[in-house]
Amino acid sequence: MAAPTLHIVRDEADLRAFVELPLALYPEDSLWSPGLFRDDKKLLTPGAHPFWDDARRELFLVRRDGENVGRIAAIVDEKYNAYADTRCGAFGFFECRNDCEAAHALLGAARDWLAGQGMAYMRGPLNPSTNYTCGLLVDGFELPPALMMPWNPPYYAELLESWHLRKEEDLFAYGIERENLRLPDWLKAELARLKAENRFTWRTARRATLAADIRAMLDIYRESWAENFAFTPLSPAEAEVLVKELKPILDPEYFVLFYHDDQPVAGMVALPDLAPLLRRLRGRLGLSALWHWWQSRAEIRGNYRLMLFGIRPAYRLLGLPLLLLDCLLEKARLHPEFRCLEGSWVLEDNTAINDLIEDFSGHITKRYRLYRREIQP
C-alpha cells in the first residue's frame, strides 16, 4: 500500500472532489445527513459566501493509491480572533477513512498552514465556525442527527485523539418527547406565578414579517450569547444569508418572540427536522427530490430541532427561560402530530440552561466535542 499523499484544493474539480468525498465514505444506509452539495460548495468559496469577508482558508485532500480518502479545511476567522482577542486557527470539514496515517497527514497539514498564519492553537471541528455546523459526535451514534447537526462514525474520535488533540468543550443535544413531557409541581407553580405577573407579551412569527422577525431573533441571539465559549457574532451579510435560508423552512408557529414595553427581549426558533429528507437526497437535488420528500414525510412530521434560543442579559433573571420553554412546549402539546423536540446544541458547562431543560423533561441524547491542540506559544 502506497503512503498517503496530500493535495491542496486549487480548482473547481478539486473543490467538487472535496465536497463530495463523504459519498465514498458513508453507505446509503448510514445515519450521515449531509447538506446540499451546492450549498456546501458556496459556503467553502471565498467571494461566494460572506463568512470569508473576514476569514481565509486552505483545503486539503489526502490520497492513497490514487484515491481520495480524506479531507480537512484549515481556517483563520479574523472576526472571531478580534472579538475574542486570541489567535485561534480552526480545522473543519474533516472526513476520513479509518486510516490513522491519512488522518495524521491531514491534521498535520492544517496545523502547519495555521502556524504559517501566526495562529497559537487550533480548535475544531468548526465548519467553519460555531454559527454553522460544528463538533464531532462522540456519544449517541445509534441515533440519527437532527437538521444541521453532524454525524460521524465512532473511529473519528480515535483518529483525532491519536494525534494528541484533546477535549476543549462538549456540546449536548437534548431530547424532549411528547410521552415524557411532565412538569414537576414546583415548576407548574412557578410558571403560574410568572404568568400572573403579566410582565411580558409574546407572539409567534408572521409570514408577512418573517424576515424582520428573524433579524430581531438574530439580534437577541448575538446579545445573549456574547460571553459564551467560542461565540463569534454573525456579520450583517452572514445574517442576511441566514434569513434567506431560514425563511423557506421555518414554521412560524414554532418561532416565538417575547416583548417588554414593545421591545423584543427573548425568542426561540424550532425548525422542522428535515434530516430524514437530506439523508435520502445524499447531497443532491434532482428529479427524484419530490419522491424523496414523499417517502420521508412521515419521519419528518412532528419532529423539531430547537435551533435558536436567546434572552437579552438584562431580562435573564425575570423568569423568561421558563416562559419561553413552556410556551414552545404548550404549543407542541396542542399539535397532535408533535412527537419530539431536540434542543441542540447546549454547552456542557451552561448548567443553568441544562438544568432548566431537564426540569422540562429533557434528557441528553447526543454529545458532540470540540478539540484543541496548541501550535505555538
mmCIF file of C-alpha atoms in Angstrom:
data_model
loop_
_atom_site.group_PDB
_atom_site.id
_atom_site.type_symbol
_atom_site.label_atom_id
_atom_site.label_comp_id
_atom_site.label_asym_id
_atom_site.label_seq_id
_atom_site.Cartn_x
_atom_site.Cartn_y
_atom_site.Cartn_z
ATOM 1 C CA MET A 1 0.000 0.000 0.000
ATOM 2 C CA ALA A 2 1.415 3.377 -1.050
ATOM 3 C CA ALA A 3 1.944 6.121 1.510
ATOM 4 C CA PRO A 4 -0.777 8.801 1.660
ATOM 5 C CA THR A 5 -0.122 11.984 -0.283
ATOM 6 C CA LEU A 6 -1.512 15.469 0.357
ATOM 7 C CA HIS A 7 -3.158 17.576 -2.287
ATOM 8 C CA ILE A 8 -4.152 21.242 -1.904
ATOM 9 C CA VAL A 9 -7.513 22.143 -3.430
ATOM 10 C CA ARG A 10 -6.798 24.594 -6.239
ATOM 11 C CA ASP A 11 -9.515 24.368 -8.869
ATOM 12 C CA GLU A 12 -13.175 23.606 -9.441
ATOM 13 C CA ALA A 13 -12.600 19.881 -9.915
ATOM 14 C CA ASP A 14 -10.677 19.666 -6.644
ATOM 15 C CA LEU A 15 -13.425 21.552 -4.813
ATOM 16 C CA ARG A 16 -16.059 19.216 -6.159
ATOM 17 C CA ALA A 17 -13.978 16.231 -5.043
ATOM 18 C CA PHE A 18 -13.612 17.823 -1.594
ATOM 19 C CA VAL A 19 -17.335 18.488 -1.214
ATOM 20 C CA GLU A 20 -18.482 15.101 -2.489
ATOM 21 C CA LEU A 21 -15.849 12.944 -0.780
ATOM 22 C CA PRO A 22 -18.244 11.783 2.010
ATOM 23 C CA LEU A 23 -20.299 9.894 -0.584
ATOM 24 C CA ALA A 24 -17.447 7.400 -0.805
ATOM 25 C CA LEU A 25 -17.168 7.086 2.980
ATOM 26 C CA TYR A 26 -20.798 6.709 4.073
ATOM 27 C CA PRO A 27 -23.008 3.883 2.756
ATOM 28 C CA GLU A 28 -26.550 4.746 1.753
ATOM 29 C CA ASP A 29 -27.985 3.147 4.881
ATOM 30 C CA SER A 30 -25.795 5.203 7.257
ATOM 31 C CA LEU A 31 -27.151 7.944 9.520
ATOM 32 C CA TRP A 32 -24.983 10.607 7.859
ATOM 33 C CA SER A 33 -27.210 13.561 6.925
ATOM 34 C CA PRO A 34 -25.448 15.931 4.534
ATOM 35 C CA GLY A 35 -26.500 19.357 3.484
ATOM 36 C CA LEU A 36 -26.872 20.044 -0.200
ATOM 37 C CA PHE A 37 -23.549 19.930 -2.007
ATOM 38 C CA ARG A 38 -24.342 23.127 -3.882
ATOM 39 C CA ASP A 39 -24.715 24.911 -0.531
ATOM 40 C CA ASP A 40 -21.522 23.333 0.851
ATOM 41 C CA LYS A 41 -19.638 24.467 -2.219
ATOM 42 C CA LYS A 42 -20.903 28.024 -1.785
ATOM 43 C CA LEU A 43 -20.026 28.011 1.916
ATOM 44 C CA LEU A 44 -16.466 26.947 1.091
ATOM 45 C CA THR A 45 -15.917 29.510 -1.663
ATOM 46 C CA PRO A 46 -14.403 32.913 -0.821
ATOM 47 C CA GLY A 47 -16.350 35.586 -2.650
ATOM 48 C CA ALA A 48 -19.474 33.426 -2.791
ATOM 49 C CA HIS A 49 -20.189 33.357 0.943
ATOM 50 C CA PRO A 50 -19.777 36.365 3.278
ATOM 51 C CA PHE A 51 -18.072 34.332 6.028
ATOM 52 C CA TRP A 52 -14.855 34.706 4.017
ATOM 53 C CA ASP A 53 -15.048 38.506 4.001
ATOM 54 C CA ASP A 54 -13.160 38.311 7.307
ATOM 55 C CA ALA A 55 -11.608 34.864 7.037
ATOM 56 C CA ARG A 56 -9.302 32.741 4.926
ATOM 57 C CA ARG A 57 -8.783 29.032 4.462
ATOM 58 C CA GLU A 58 -6.813 26.242 2.827
ATOM 59 C CA LEU A 59 -8.435 22.963 1.800
ATOM 60 C CA PHE A 60 -6.572 19.654 1.739
ATOM 61 C CA LEU A 61 -7.333 16.238 0.292
ATOM 62 C CA VAL A 62 -5.352 13.151 1.198
ATOM 63 C CA ARG A 63 -4.942 10.378 -1.351
ATOM 64 C CA ARG A 64 -3.850 6.782 -1.091
ATOM 65 C CA ASP A 65 -3.247 4.659 -4.171
ATOM 66 C CA GLY A 66 -4.691 7.463 -6.307
ATOM 67 C CA GLU A 67 -7.987 7.615 -4.401
ATOM 68 C CA ASN A 68 -9.197 10.433 -2.159
ATOM 69 C CA VAL A 69 -9.589 9.014 1.351
ATOM 70 C CA GLY A 70 -9.876 12.147 3.499
ATOM 71 C CA ARG A 71 -10.245 15.914 3.642
ATOM 72 C CA ILE A 72 -9.783 18.862 6.003
ATOM 73 C CA ALA A 73 -10.086 22.649 5.981
ATOM 74 C CA ALA A 74 -7.705 24.951 7.854
ATOM 75 C CA ILE A 75 -9.439 28.237 8.705
ATOM 76 C CA VAL A 76 -8.459 31.598 10.161
ATOM 77 C CA ASP A 77 -11.514 33.583 11.262
ATOM 78 C CA GLU A 78 -10.194 37.096 11.860
ATOM 79 C CA LYS A 79 -13.596 38.290 13.056
ATOM 80 C CA TYR A 80 -13.559 35.724 15.862
ATOM 81 C CA ASN A 81 -9.937 36.387 16.767
ATOM 82 C CA ALA A 82 -10.562 40.124 17.022
ATOM 83 C CA TYR A 83 -13.738 39.551 19.046
ATOM 84 C CA ALA A 84 -12.089 37.095 21.483
ATOM 85 C CA ASP A 85 -8.634 38.743 21.407
ATOM 86 C CA THR A 86 -6.939 35.468 20.584
ATOM 87 C CA ARG A 87 -5.007 33.651 17.835
ATOM 88 C CA CYS A 88 -7.226 30.667 17.157
ATOM 89 C CA GLY A 89 -6.920 28.637 13.998
ATOM 90 C CA ALA A 90 -9.783 26.303 13.177
ATOM 91 C CA PHE A 91 -9.910 22.962 11.453
ATOM 92 C CA GLY A 92 -13.140 21.691 9.992
ATOM 93 C CA PHE A 93 -14.996 19.732 7.316
ATOM 94 C CA PHE A 94 -12.960 16.734 8.489
ATOM 95 C CA GLU A 95 -13.816 13.407 6.904
ATOM 96 C CA CYS A 96 -11.539 10.376 6.626
ATOM 97 C CA ARG A 97 -11.468 6.653 6.262
ATOM 98 C CA ASN A 98 -10.337 4.662 9.278
ATOM 99 C CA ASP A 99 -6.758 5.370 8.280
ATOM 100 C CA CYS A 100 -4.609 6.823 11.048
ATOM 101 C CA GLU A 101 -1.717 7.739 8.743
ATOM 102 C CA ALA A 102 -4.001 9.616 6.348
ATOM 103 C CA ALA A 103 -5.791 11.422 9.186
ATOM 104 C CA HIS A 104 -2.499 12.498 10.757
ATOM 105 C CA ALA A 105 -1.303 13.807 7.394
ATOM 106 C CA LEU A 106 -4.434 15.961 7.127
ATOM 107 C CA LEU A 107 -4.211 17.284 10.680
ATOM 108 C CA GLY A 108 -0.502 17.984 10.302
ATOM 109 C CA ALA A 109 -1.116 19.908 7.097
ATOM 110 C CA ALA A 110 -3.805 22.008 8.781
ATOM 111 C CA ARG A 111 -1.523 22.707 11.759
ATOM 112 C CA ASP A 112 1.401 23.711 9.551
ATOM 113 C CA TRP A 113 -0.731 26.086 7.486
ATOM 114 C CA LEU A 114 -2.222 27.642 10.622
ATOM 115 C CA ALA A 115 1.243 28.013 12.119
ATOM 116 C CA GLY A 116 2.291 29.874 8.987
ATOM 117 C CA GLN A 117 -0.658 32.203 9.572
ATOM 118 C CA GLY A 118 0.629 33.006 13.073
ATOM 119 C CA MET A 119 -2.024 31.072 15.000
ATOM 120 C CA ALA A 120 -1.277 29.936 18.562
ATOM 121 C CA TYR A 121 -3.636 26.953 18.734
ATOM 122 C CA MET A 122 -6.145 25.006 16.660
ATOM 123 C CA ARG A 123 -9.742 24.176 17.523
ATOM 124 C CA GLY A 124 -12.325 22.080 15.768
ATOM 125 C CA PRO A 125 -14.201 20.693 14.050
ATOM 126 C CA LEU A 126 -15.718 24.045 13.055
ATOM 127 C CA ASN A 127 -17.484 24.092 9.705
ATOM 128 C CA PRO A 128 -16.424 26.905 9.569
ATOM 129 C CA SER A 129 -17.458 28.427 12.968
ATOM 130 C CA THR A 130 -19.837 27.827 15.858
ATOM 131 C CA ASN A 131 -22.507 29.697 13.887
ATOM 132 C CA TYR A 132 -22.578 26.784 11.450
ATOM 133 C CA THR A 133 -22.258 23.021 11.879
ATOM 134 C CA CYS A 134 -19.634 22.174 14.464
ATOM 135 C CA GLY A 135 -18.409 19.470 16.806
ATOM 136 C CA LEU A 136 -17.549 15.796 16.498
ATOM 137 C CA LEU A 137 -20.125 13.236 17.589
ATOM 138 C CA VAL A 138 -18.671 11.205 20.482
ATOM 139 C CA ASP A 139 -21.823 9.691 22.017
ATOM 140 C CA GLY A 140 -25.224 8.822 20.546
ATOM 141 C CA PHE A 141 -24.053 7.161 17.334
ATOM 142 C CA GLU A 142 -27.158 4.959 17.185
ATOM 143 C CA LEU A 143 -29.461 7.973 16.824
ATOM 144 C CA PRO A 144 -29.992 9.964 13.622
ATOM 145 C CA PRO A 145 -28.752 13.557 13.746
ATOM 146 C CA ALA A 146 -31.167 16.451 13.716
ATOM 147 C CA LEU A 147 -31.219 19.082 10.999
ATOM 148 C CA MET A 148 -27.863 20.898 10.635
ATOM 149 C CA MET A 149 -26.168 18.642 13.192
ATOM 150 C CA PRO A 150 -23.240 16.353 12.314
ATOM 151 C CA TRP A 151 -22.961 12.591 12.362
ATOM 152 C CA ASN A 152 -19.737 10.609 12.092
ATOM 153 C CA PRO A 153 -18.591 7.076 12.942
ATOM 154 C CA PRO A 154 -17.016 6.369 16.358
ATOM 155 C CA TYR A 155 -13.491 5.948 14.983
ATOM 156 C CA TYR A 156 -13.251 9.665 14.160
ATOM 157 C CA ALA A 157 -12.596 10.477 17.829
ATOM 158 C CA GLU A 158 -9.840 7.854 17.892
ATOM 159 C CA LEU A 159 -8.199 9.422 14.834
ATOM 160 C CA LEU A 160 -8.210 12.923 16.353
ATOM 161 C CA GLU A 161 -7.126 11.859 19.815
ATOM 162 C CA SER A 162 -4.293 9.684 18.477
ATOM 163 C CA TRP A 163 -2.884 12.938 17.035
ATOM 164 C CA HIS A 164 -2.964 14.430 20.577
ATOM 165 C CA LEU A 165 -5.989 16.628 20.064
ATOM 166 C CA ARG A 166 -7.715 16.963 23.429
ATOM 167 C CA LYS A 167 -11.223 17.822 24.515
ATOM 168 C CA GLU A 168 -11.852 21.544 24.965
ATOM 169 C CA GLU A 169 -15.655 21.604 25.324
ATOM 170 C CA ASP A 170 -18.585 19.234 24.899
ATOM 171 C CA LEU A 171 -21.914 20.214 23.371
ATOM 172 C CA PHE A 172 -25.120 18.450 24.393
ATOM 173 C CA ALA A 173 -28.196 17.568 22.379
ATOM 174 C CA TYR A 174 -31.332 17.177 24.484
ATOM 175 C CA GLY A 175 -34.447 15.242 23.569
ATOM 176 C CA ILE A 176 -37.929 16.113 24.814
ATOM 177 C CA GLU A 177 -40.510 13.513 23.775
ATOM 178 C CA ARG A 178 -44.255 14.001 23.944
ATOM 179 C CA GLU A 179 -44.840 10.907 26.070
ATOM 180 C CA ASN A 180 -42.309 12.069 28.686
ATOM 181 C CA LEU A 181 -43.444 15.675 28.867
ATOM 182 C CA ARG A 182 -44.365 16.093 32.529
ATOM 183 C CA LEU A 183 -43.596 19.107 34.689
ATOM 184 C CA PRO A 184 -42.831 18.900 38.413
ATOM 185 C CA ASP A 185 -45.298 20.619 40.727
ATOM 186 C CA TRP A 186 -42.853 23.332 41.768
ATOM 187 C CA LEU A 187 -42.337 24.282 38.112
ATOM 188 C CA LYS A 188 -46.074 24.427 37.449
ATOM 189 C CA ALA A 189 -46.466 26.740 40.454
ATOM 190 C CA GLU A 190 -43.606 28.977 39.349
ATOM 191 C CA LEU A 191 -44.996 29.235 35.828
ATOM 192 C CA ALA A 192 -48.421 30.158 37.202
ATOM 193 C CA ARG A 193 -46.826 32.919 39.284
ATOM 194 C CA LEU A 194 -44.840 34.298 36.333
ATOM 195 C CA LYS A 195 -47.881 34.305 34.056
ATOM 196 C CA ALA A 196 -49.942 36.092 36.710
ATOM 197 C CA GLU A 197 -47.357 38.899 36.805
ATOM 198 C CA ASN A 198 -48.138 39.562 33.125
ATOM 199 C CA ARG A 199 -44.780 41.287 32.720
ATOM 200 C CA PHE A 200 -44.203 40.132 29.142
ATOM 201 C CA THR A 201 -46.219 39.706 25.990
ATOM 202 C CA TRP A 202 -45.431 37.201 23.284
ATOM 203 C CA ARG A 203 -46.396 36.301 19.751
ATOM 204 C CA THR A 204 -45.492 33.795 17.099
ATOM 205 C CA ALA A 205 -43.821 34.949 13.915
ATOM 206 C CA ARG A 206 -45.884 36.044 10.942
ATOM 207 C CA ARG A 207 -45.324 35.258 7.288
ATOM 208 C CA ALA A 208 -45.732 38.930 6.439
ATOM 209 C CA THR A 209 -42.949 39.988 8.844
ATOM 210 C CA LEU A 210 -40.874 36.804 8.856
ATOM 211 C CA ALA A 211 -37.633 38.358 7.595
ATOM 212 C CA ALA A 212 -37.851 41.170 10.163
ATOM 213 C CA ASP A 213 -38.707 38.660 12.903
ATOM 214 C CA ILE A 214 -35.653 36.543 12.050
ATOM 215 C CA ARG A 215 -33.433 39.631 12.159
ATOM 216 C CA ALA A 216 -34.846 40.505 15.589
ATOM 217 C CA MET A 217 -34.127 36.946 16.769
ATOM 218 C CA LEU A 218 -30.562 37.089 15.473
ATOM 219 C CA ASP A 219 -30.019 40.370 17.325
ATOM 220 C CA ILE A 220 -31.255 38.739 20.538
ATOM 221 C CA TYR A 221 -29.018 35.729 19.837
ATOM 222 C CA ARG A 222 -25.984 37.955 19.323
ATOM 223 C CA GLU A 223 -26.519 39.798 22.608
ATOM 224 C CA SER A 224 -27.461 36.768 24.694
ATOM 225 C CA TRP A 225 -24.583 34.571 23.504
ATOM 226 C CA ALA A 226 -21.922 37.308 23.573
ATOM 227 C CA GLU A 227 -19.975 35.846 26.523
ATOM 228 C CA ASN A 228 -20.331 32.159 25.627
ATOM 229 C CA PHE A 229 -17.474 29.842 24.757
ATOM 230 C CA ALA A 230 -16.210 30.230 21.160
ATOM 231 C CA PHE A 231 -19.013 32.615 20.208
ATOM 232 C CA THR A 232 -18.461 34.935 17.284
ATOM 233 C CA PRO A 233 -21.094 37.397 16.030
ATOM 234 C CA LEU A 234 -22.537 36.949 12.581
ATOM 235 C CA SER A 235 -21.653 39.744 10.219
ATOM 236 C CA PRO A 236 -24.625 41.636 8.742
ATOM 237 C CA ALA A 237 -24.043 39.875 5.431
ATOM 238 C CA GLU A 238 -23.947 36.451 7.101
ATOM 239 C CA ALA A 239 -27.151 37.282 8.944
ATOM 240 C CA GLU A 240 -28.880 38.118 5.666
ATOM 241 C CA VAL A 241 -27.801 34.769 4.193
ATOM 242 C CA LEU A 242 -29.264 33.011 7.239
ATOM 243 C CA VAL A 243 -32.513 34.955 6.873
ATOM 244 C CA LYS A 244 -32.828 33.732 3.275
ATOM 245 C CA GLU A 245 -32.019 30.134 4.282
ATOM 246 C CA LEU A 246 -34.464 30.003 7.188
ATOM 247 C CA LYS A 247 -37.487 31.619 5.549
ATOM 248 C CA PRO A 248 -38.465 28.679 3.280
ATOM 249 C CA ILE A 249 -38.282 26.016 6.009
ATOM 250 C CA LEU A 250 -39.346 27.885 9.131
ATOM 251 C CA ASP A 251 -42.744 27.102 10.656
ATOM 252 C CA PRO A 252 -43.940 30.421 12.182
ATOM 253 C CA GLU A 253 -45.892 28.506 14.836
ATOM 254 C CA TYR A 254 -42.595 27.343 16.326
ATOM 255 C CA PHE A 255 -40.938 30.759 16.235
ATOM 256 C CA VAL A 256 -41.809 32.778 19.337
ATOM 257 C CA LEU A 257 -40.747 36.298 20.364
ATOM 258 C CA PHE A 258 -41.279 37.760 23.841
ATOM 259 C CA TYR A 259 -41.654 41.507 24.336
ATOM 260 C CA HIS A 260 -41.229 44.001 27.167
ATOM 261 C CA ASP A 261 -42.532 47.522 26.554
ATOM 262 C CA ASP A 262 -42.938 46.629 22.856
ATOM 263 C CA GLN A 263 -39.260 45.671 22.518
ATOM 264 C CA PRO A 264 -38.230 42.083 21.635
ATOM 265 C CA VAL A 265 -36.211 40.745 24.575
ATOM 266 C CA ALA A 266 -36.249 36.973 24.077
ATOM 267 C CA GLY A 267 -37.065 34.397 21.476
ATOM 268 C CA MET A 268 -36.615 30.900 20.154
ATOM 269 C CA VAL A 269 -36.791 29.133 16.819
ATOM 270 C CA ALA A 270 -37.574 25.445 16.301
ATOM 271 C CA LEU A 271 -37.250 24.090 12.773
ATOM 272 C CA PRO A 272 -38.962 21.046 11.273
ATOM 273 C CA ASP A 273 -36.369 18.274 11.319
ATOM 274 C CA LEU A 274 -35.688 17.770 7.622
ATOM 275 C CA ALA A 275 -32.695 15.484 8.252
ATOM 276 C CA PRO A 276 -34.545 12.346 7.025
ATOM 277 C CA LEU A 277 -35.108 14.035 3.667
ATOM 278 C CA LEU A 278 -31.452 15.121 3.470
ATOM 279 C CA ARG A 279 -30.311 11.571 4.173
ATOM 280 C CA ARG A 280 -32.345 10.397 1.192
ATOM 281 C CA LEU A 281 -31.099 13.175 -1.088
ATOM 282 C CA ARG A 282 -27.416 12.471 -0.220
ATOM 283 C CA GLY A 283 -26.372 15.984 -1.055
ATOM 284 C CA ARG A 284 -28.077 16.372 -4.414
ATOM 285 C CA LEU A 285 -31.309 17.855 -5.666
ATOM 286 C CA GLY A 286 -32.727 16.223 -8.741
ATOM 287 C CA LEU A 287 -35.868 14.944 -10.373
ATOM 288 C CA SER A 288 -36.301 12.433 -7.553
ATOM 289 C CA ALA A 289 -36.382 15.106 -4.811
ATOM 290 C CA LEU A 290 -40.189 15.201 -4.698
ATOM 291 C CA TRP A 291 -40.332 11.420 -4.413
ATOM 292 C CA HIS A 292 -37.812 11.506 -1.559
ATOM 293 C CA TRP A 293 -39.880 14.177 0.165
ATOM 294 C CA TRP A 294 -42.965 11.981 -0.098
ATOM 295 C CA GLN A 295 -41.083 8.973 1.253
ATOM 296 C CA SER A 296 -39.596 10.870 4.227
ATOM 297 C CA ARG A 297 -42.631 12.950 5.241
ATOM 298 C CA ALA A 298 -43.729 10.521 7.970
ATOM 299 C CA GLU A 299 -40.268 10.689 9.595
ATOM 300 C CA ILE A 300 -40.256 14.491 9.445
ATOM 301 C CA ARG A 301 -43.790 15.087 10.707
ATOM 302 C CA GLY A 302 -43.875 16.074 14.370
ATOM 303 C CA ASN A 303 -40.103 16.271 14.909
ATOM 304 C CA TYR A 304 -38.376 19.615 15.505
ATOM 305 C CA ARG A 305 -34.978 20.995 16.360
ATOM 306 C CA LEU A 306 -34.776 23.948 18.765
ATOM 307 C CA MET A 307 -32.021 25.816 16.962
ATOM 308 C CA LEU A 308 -32.023 29.359 18.370
ATOM 309 C CA PHE A 309 -32.754 30.344 21.964
ATOM 310 C CA GLY A 310 -31.799 33.680 23.475
ATOM 311 C CA ILE A 311 -32.642 36.195 26.175
ATOM 312 C CA ARG A 312 -31.149 39.645 26.476
ATOM 313 C CA PRO A 313 -28.929 39.665 29.597
ATOM 314 C CA ALA A 314 -30.923 42.354 31.403
ATOM 315 C CA TYR A 315 -34.004 40.075 31.402
ATOM 316 C CA ARG A 316 -32.488 36.684 32.260
ATOM 317 C CA LEU A 317 -33.458 36.701 35.947
ATOM 318 C CA LEU A 318 -37.108 37.537 35.357
ATOM 319 C CA GLY A 319 -38.319 34.030 34.570
ATOM 320 C CA LEU A 320 -38.086 34.275 30.789
ATOM 321 C CA PRO A 321 -36.224 30.960 30.307
ATOM 322 C CA LEU A 322 -39.152 29.151 31.934
ATOM 323 C CA LEU A 323 -41.745 31.123 29.999
ATOM 324 C CA LEU A 324 -40.013 30.507 26.678
ATOM 325 C CA LEU A 325 -39.775 26.749 27.043
ATOM 326 C CA ASP A 326 -43.271 26.479 28.474
ATOM 327 C CA CYS A 327 -44.690 28.477 25.582
ATOM 328 C CA LEU A 328 -42.977 26.318 22.980
ATOM 329 C CA LEU A 329 -43.929 23.036 24.604
ATOM 330 C CA GLU A 330 -47.501 24.136 25.232
ATOM 331 C CA LYS A 331 -47.824 24.878 21.514
ATOM 332 C CA ALA A 332 -46.337 21.455 20.793
ATOM 333 C CA ARG A 333 -48.874 19.764 23.077
ATOM 334 C CA LEU A 334 -51.697 21.363 21.111
ATOM 335 C CA HIS A 335 -50.429 19.797 17.878
ATOM 336 C CA PRO A 336 -51.440 16.116 17.849
ATOM 337 C CA GLU A 337 -48.638 15.293 15.395
ATOM 338 C CA PHE A 338 -45.882 16.545 17.735
ATOM 339 C CA ARG A 339 -43.523 13.738 18.729
ATOM 340 C CA CYS A 340 -40.113 15.064 19.682
ATOM 341 C CA LEU A 341 -38.105 18.252 20.103
ATOM 342 C CA GLU A 342 -34.305 18.217 20.064
ATOM 343 C CA GLY A 343 -32.577 21.132 21.752
ATOM 344 C CA SER A 344 -29.135 21.388 20.210
ATOM 345 C CA TRP A 345 -26.641 22.366 20.936
ATOM 346 C CA VAL A 346 -26.047 23.427 24.568
ATOM 347 C CA LEU A 347 -22.634 23.958 26.179
ATOM 348 C CA GLU A 348 -21.848 21.315 28.792
ATOM 349 C CA ASP A 349 -20.972 23.987 31.378
ATOM 350 C CA ASN A 350 -24.124 26.050 30.796
ATOM 351 C CA THR A 351 -25.604 24.459 33.892
ATOM 352 C CA ALA A 352 -28.494 26.923 34.221
ATOM 353 C CA ILE A 353 -29.911 26.017 30.803
ATOM 354 C CA ASN A 354 -29.050 22.323 31.134
ATOM 355 C CA ASP A 355 -30.885 22.109 34.455
ATOM 356 C CA LEU A 356 -33.834 24.005 33.000
ATOM 357 C CA ILE A 357 -34.188 21.650 30.034
ATOM 358 C CA GLU A 358 -34.026 18.667 32.369
ATOM 359 C CA ASP A 359 -36.763 20.248 34.516
ATOM 360 C CA PHE A 360 -38.874 20.291 31.339
ATOM 361 C CA SER A 361 -38.361 16.516 30.900
ATOM 362 C CA GLY A 362 -35.345 16.839 28.596
ATOM 363 C CA HIS A 363 -32.553 14.253 28.615
ATOM 364 C CA ILE A 364 -29.165 14.157 26.883
ATOM 365 C CA THR A 365 -29.333 12.103 23.696
ATOM 366 C CA LYS A 366 -26.062 13.007 21.968
ATOM 367 C CA ARG A 367 -22.722 14.533 22.864
ATOM 368 C CA TYR A 368 -20.507 16.475 20.467
ATOM 369 C CA ARG A 369 -16.920 17.527 21.152
ATOM 370 C CA LEU A 370 -14.692 20.419 20.212
ATOM 371 C CA TYR A 371 -10.978 19.624 20.309
ATOM 372 C CA ARG A 372 -7.888 21.773 20.793
ATOM 373 C CA ARG A 373 -4.150 21.487 20.297
ATOM 374 C CA GLU A 374 -1.513 24.127 20.865
ATOM 375 C CA ILE A 375 0.515 25.211 17.855
ATOM 376 C CA GLN A 376 2.971 27.719 19.305
ATOM 377 C CA PRO A 377 3.339 29.837 22.442
#
